[in-house]
mmCIF file of C-alpha atoms in Angstrom:
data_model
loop_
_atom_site.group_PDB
_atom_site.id
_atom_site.type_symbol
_atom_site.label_atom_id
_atom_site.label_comp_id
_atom_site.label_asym_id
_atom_site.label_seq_id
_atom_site.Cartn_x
_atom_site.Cartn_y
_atom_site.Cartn_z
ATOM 1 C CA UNK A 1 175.345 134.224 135.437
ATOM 2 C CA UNK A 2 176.819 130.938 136.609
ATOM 3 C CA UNK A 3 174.017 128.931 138.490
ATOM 4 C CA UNK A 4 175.519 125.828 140.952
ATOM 5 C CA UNK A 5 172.523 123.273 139.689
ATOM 6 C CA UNK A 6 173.525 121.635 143.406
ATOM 7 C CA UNK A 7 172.798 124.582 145.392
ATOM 8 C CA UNK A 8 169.628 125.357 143.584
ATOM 9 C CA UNK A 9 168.326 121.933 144.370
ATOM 10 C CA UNK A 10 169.223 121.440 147.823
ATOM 11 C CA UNK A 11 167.257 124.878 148.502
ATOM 12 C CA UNK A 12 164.501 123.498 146.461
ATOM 13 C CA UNK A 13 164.332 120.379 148.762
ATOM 14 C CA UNK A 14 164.540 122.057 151.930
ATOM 15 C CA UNK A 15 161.994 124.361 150.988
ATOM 16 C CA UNK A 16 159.467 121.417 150.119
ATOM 17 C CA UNK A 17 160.555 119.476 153.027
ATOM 18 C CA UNK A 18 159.673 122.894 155.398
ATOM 19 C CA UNK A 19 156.666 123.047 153.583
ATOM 20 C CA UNK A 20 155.267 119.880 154.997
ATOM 21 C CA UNK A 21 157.434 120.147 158.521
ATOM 22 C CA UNK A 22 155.874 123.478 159.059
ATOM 23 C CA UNK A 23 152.384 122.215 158.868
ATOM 24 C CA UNK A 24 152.843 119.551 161.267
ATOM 25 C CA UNK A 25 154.564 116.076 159.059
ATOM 26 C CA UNK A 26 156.863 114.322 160.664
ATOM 27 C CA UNK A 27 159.879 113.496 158.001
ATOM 28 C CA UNK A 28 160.956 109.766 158.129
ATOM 29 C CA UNK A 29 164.838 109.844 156.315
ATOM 30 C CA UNK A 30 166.035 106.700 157.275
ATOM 31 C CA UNK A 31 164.400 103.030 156.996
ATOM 32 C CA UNK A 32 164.751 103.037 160.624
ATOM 33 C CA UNK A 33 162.013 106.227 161.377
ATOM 34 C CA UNK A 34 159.920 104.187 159.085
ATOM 35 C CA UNK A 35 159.671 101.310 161.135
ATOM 36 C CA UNK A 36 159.342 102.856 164.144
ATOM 37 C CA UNK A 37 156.910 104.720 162.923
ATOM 38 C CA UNK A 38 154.572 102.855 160.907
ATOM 39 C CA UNK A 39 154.523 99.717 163.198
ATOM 40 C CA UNK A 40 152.716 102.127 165.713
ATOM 41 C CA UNK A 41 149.198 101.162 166.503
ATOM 42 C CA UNK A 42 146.663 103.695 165.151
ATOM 43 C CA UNK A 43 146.625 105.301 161.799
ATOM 44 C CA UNK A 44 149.187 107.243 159.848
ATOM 45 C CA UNK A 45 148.767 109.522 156.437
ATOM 46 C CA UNK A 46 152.057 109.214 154.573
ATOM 47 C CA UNK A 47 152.899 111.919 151.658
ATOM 48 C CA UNK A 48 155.384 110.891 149.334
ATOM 49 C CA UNK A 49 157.127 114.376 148.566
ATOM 50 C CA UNK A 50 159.139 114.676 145.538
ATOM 51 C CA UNK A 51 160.385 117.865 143.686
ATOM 52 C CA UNK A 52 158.224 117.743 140.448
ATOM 53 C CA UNK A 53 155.558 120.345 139.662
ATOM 54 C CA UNK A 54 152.755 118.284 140.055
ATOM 55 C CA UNK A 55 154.137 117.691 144.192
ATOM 56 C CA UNK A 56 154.384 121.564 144.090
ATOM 57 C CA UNK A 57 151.590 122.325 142.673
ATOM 58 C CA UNK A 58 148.818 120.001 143.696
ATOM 59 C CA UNK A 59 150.157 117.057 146.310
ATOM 60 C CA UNK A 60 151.818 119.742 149.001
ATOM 61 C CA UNK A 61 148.874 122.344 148.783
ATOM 62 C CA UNK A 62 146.708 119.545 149.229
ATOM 63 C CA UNK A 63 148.720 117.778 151.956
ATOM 64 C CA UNK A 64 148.524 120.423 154.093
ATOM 65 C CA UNK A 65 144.871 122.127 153.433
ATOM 66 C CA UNK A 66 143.484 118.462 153.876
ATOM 67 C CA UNK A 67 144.247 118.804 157.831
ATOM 68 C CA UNK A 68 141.607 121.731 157.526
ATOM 69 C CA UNK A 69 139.147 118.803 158.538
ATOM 70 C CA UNK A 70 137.616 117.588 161.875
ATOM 71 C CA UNK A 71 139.431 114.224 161.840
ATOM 72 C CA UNK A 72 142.827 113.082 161.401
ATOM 73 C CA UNK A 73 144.891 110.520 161.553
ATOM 74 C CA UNK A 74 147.127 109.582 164.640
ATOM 75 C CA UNK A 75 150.305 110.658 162.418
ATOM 76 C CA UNK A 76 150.970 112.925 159.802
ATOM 77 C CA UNK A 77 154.188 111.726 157.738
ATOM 78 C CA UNK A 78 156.698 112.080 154.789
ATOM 79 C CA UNK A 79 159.200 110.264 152.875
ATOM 80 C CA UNK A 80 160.920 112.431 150.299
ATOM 81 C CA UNK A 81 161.141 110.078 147.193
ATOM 82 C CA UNK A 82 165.009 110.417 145.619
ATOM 83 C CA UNK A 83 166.521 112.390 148.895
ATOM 84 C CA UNK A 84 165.726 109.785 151.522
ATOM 85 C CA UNK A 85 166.042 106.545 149.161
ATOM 86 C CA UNK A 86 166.068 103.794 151.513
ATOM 87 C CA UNK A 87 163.541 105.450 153.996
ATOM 88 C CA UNK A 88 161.502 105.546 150.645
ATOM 89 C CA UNK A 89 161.949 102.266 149.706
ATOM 90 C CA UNK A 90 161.235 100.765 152.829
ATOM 91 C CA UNK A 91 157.618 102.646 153.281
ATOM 92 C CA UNK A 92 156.914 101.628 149.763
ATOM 93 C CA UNK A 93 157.968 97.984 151.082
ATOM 94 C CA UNK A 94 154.905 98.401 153.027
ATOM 95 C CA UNK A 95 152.663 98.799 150.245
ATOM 96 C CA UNK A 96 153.310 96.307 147.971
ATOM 97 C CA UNK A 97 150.326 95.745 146.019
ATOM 98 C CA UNK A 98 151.219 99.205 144.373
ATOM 99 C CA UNK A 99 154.291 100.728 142.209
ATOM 100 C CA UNK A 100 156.421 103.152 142.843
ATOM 101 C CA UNK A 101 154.425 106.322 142.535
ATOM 102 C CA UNK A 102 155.897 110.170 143.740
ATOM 103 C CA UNK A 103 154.246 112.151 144.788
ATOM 104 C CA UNK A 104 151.290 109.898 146.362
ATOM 105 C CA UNK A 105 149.346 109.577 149.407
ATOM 106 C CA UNK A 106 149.701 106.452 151.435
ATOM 107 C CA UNK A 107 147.261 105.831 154.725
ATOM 108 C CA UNK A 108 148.164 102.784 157.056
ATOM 109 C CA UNK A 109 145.973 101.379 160.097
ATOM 110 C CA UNK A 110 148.231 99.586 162.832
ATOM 111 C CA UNK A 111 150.728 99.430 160.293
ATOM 112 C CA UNK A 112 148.690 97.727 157.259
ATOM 113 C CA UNK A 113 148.235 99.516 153.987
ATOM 114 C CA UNK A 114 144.842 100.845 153.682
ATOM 115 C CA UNK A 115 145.036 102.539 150.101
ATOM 116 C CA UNK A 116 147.062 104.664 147.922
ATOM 117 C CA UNK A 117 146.224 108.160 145.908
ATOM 118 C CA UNK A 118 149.191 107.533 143.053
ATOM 119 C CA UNK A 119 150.899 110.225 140.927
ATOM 120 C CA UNK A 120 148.270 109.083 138.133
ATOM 121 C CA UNK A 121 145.450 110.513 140.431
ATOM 122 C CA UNK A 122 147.514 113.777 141.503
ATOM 123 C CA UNK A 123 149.152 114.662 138.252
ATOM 124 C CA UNK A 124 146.179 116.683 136.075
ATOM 125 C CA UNK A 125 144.007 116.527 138.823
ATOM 126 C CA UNK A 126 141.835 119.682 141.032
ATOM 127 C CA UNK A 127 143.822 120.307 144.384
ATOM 128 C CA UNK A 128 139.920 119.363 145.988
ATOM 129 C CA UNK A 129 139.660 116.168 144.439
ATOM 130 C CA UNK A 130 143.379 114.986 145.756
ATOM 131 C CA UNK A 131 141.977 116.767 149.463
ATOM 132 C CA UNK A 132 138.886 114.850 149.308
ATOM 133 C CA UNK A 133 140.248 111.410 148.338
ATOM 134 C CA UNK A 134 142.659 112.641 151.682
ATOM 135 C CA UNK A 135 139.682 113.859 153.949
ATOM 136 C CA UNK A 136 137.756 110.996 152.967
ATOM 137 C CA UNK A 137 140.455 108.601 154.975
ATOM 138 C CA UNK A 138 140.101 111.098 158.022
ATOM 139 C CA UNK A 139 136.640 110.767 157.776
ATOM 140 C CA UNK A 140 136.479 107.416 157.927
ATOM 141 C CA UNK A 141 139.724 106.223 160.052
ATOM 142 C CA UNK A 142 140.532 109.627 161.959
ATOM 143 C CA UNK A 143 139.729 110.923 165.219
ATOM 144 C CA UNK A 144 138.444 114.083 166.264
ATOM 145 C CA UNK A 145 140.881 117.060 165.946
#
């Protein structure tokens, strides 16, 4: 059986991009979508997709269960970290008092960082503790859903 490596992970990566699309994220590919979209006034929850097991596993589930919640954010939105580099590096641009970390969680209020779940708290970790750490934003910088 002769397996095209490039074919497998393109359908990989659309899959986990539809998985967050479908559930209401707005991808940002280009450094562009990431301005226009995080200078916005309100607040914005930011997944940083990637195509590990732990993003799989534990970041995507809880990405999209977390909106399960009475509050949310003003904007639901994803980078995927090494598909959409630049769009990547410029959100990360907006964080920087923290490194690099895919998957992660970033939440911004009129365009300031407000705080980061990294890989470190993902990776190992209960898909309920990554939603709470998520819900707990909502809860305290979302609006009524």
């Amino acid at each position: 059986m002769d397996l095209d490596f490039n074919l497998y992970m393109q359908d990989l990566v659309q899959n986990a991009r539809k998985e967050l699309t479908d559930s209401g994220y707005t991808e940002m590919r280009t450094p562009e979508d990431v301005e226009a979209h995080l200078n916005k006034e309100g607040t914005a929850l930011v997944m940083v997709n990637s195509v590990c097991g732990c993003a799989g596993g534990i970041a995507r589930p809880a990405a999209i269960h977390s909106l399960n919640f009475d509050k949310r954010p003003d904007q639901l939105l994803t980078v995927f970290a090494g598909q959409d580099k630049e769009a990547t590096e410029q959100m990360r641009d907006k964080a920087p008092d923290y490194l690099p970390s895919s998957p992660s969680f970033a939440f911004f209020k009129d365009g300031k960082i407000v705080d980061m779940i990294e890989r470190h708290e993902i990776e190992g970790h209960e898909i309920m503790s990554v939603m709470t750490g998520i819900q707990a934003w909502f809860e305290e910088h979302g609006k009524e859903a």
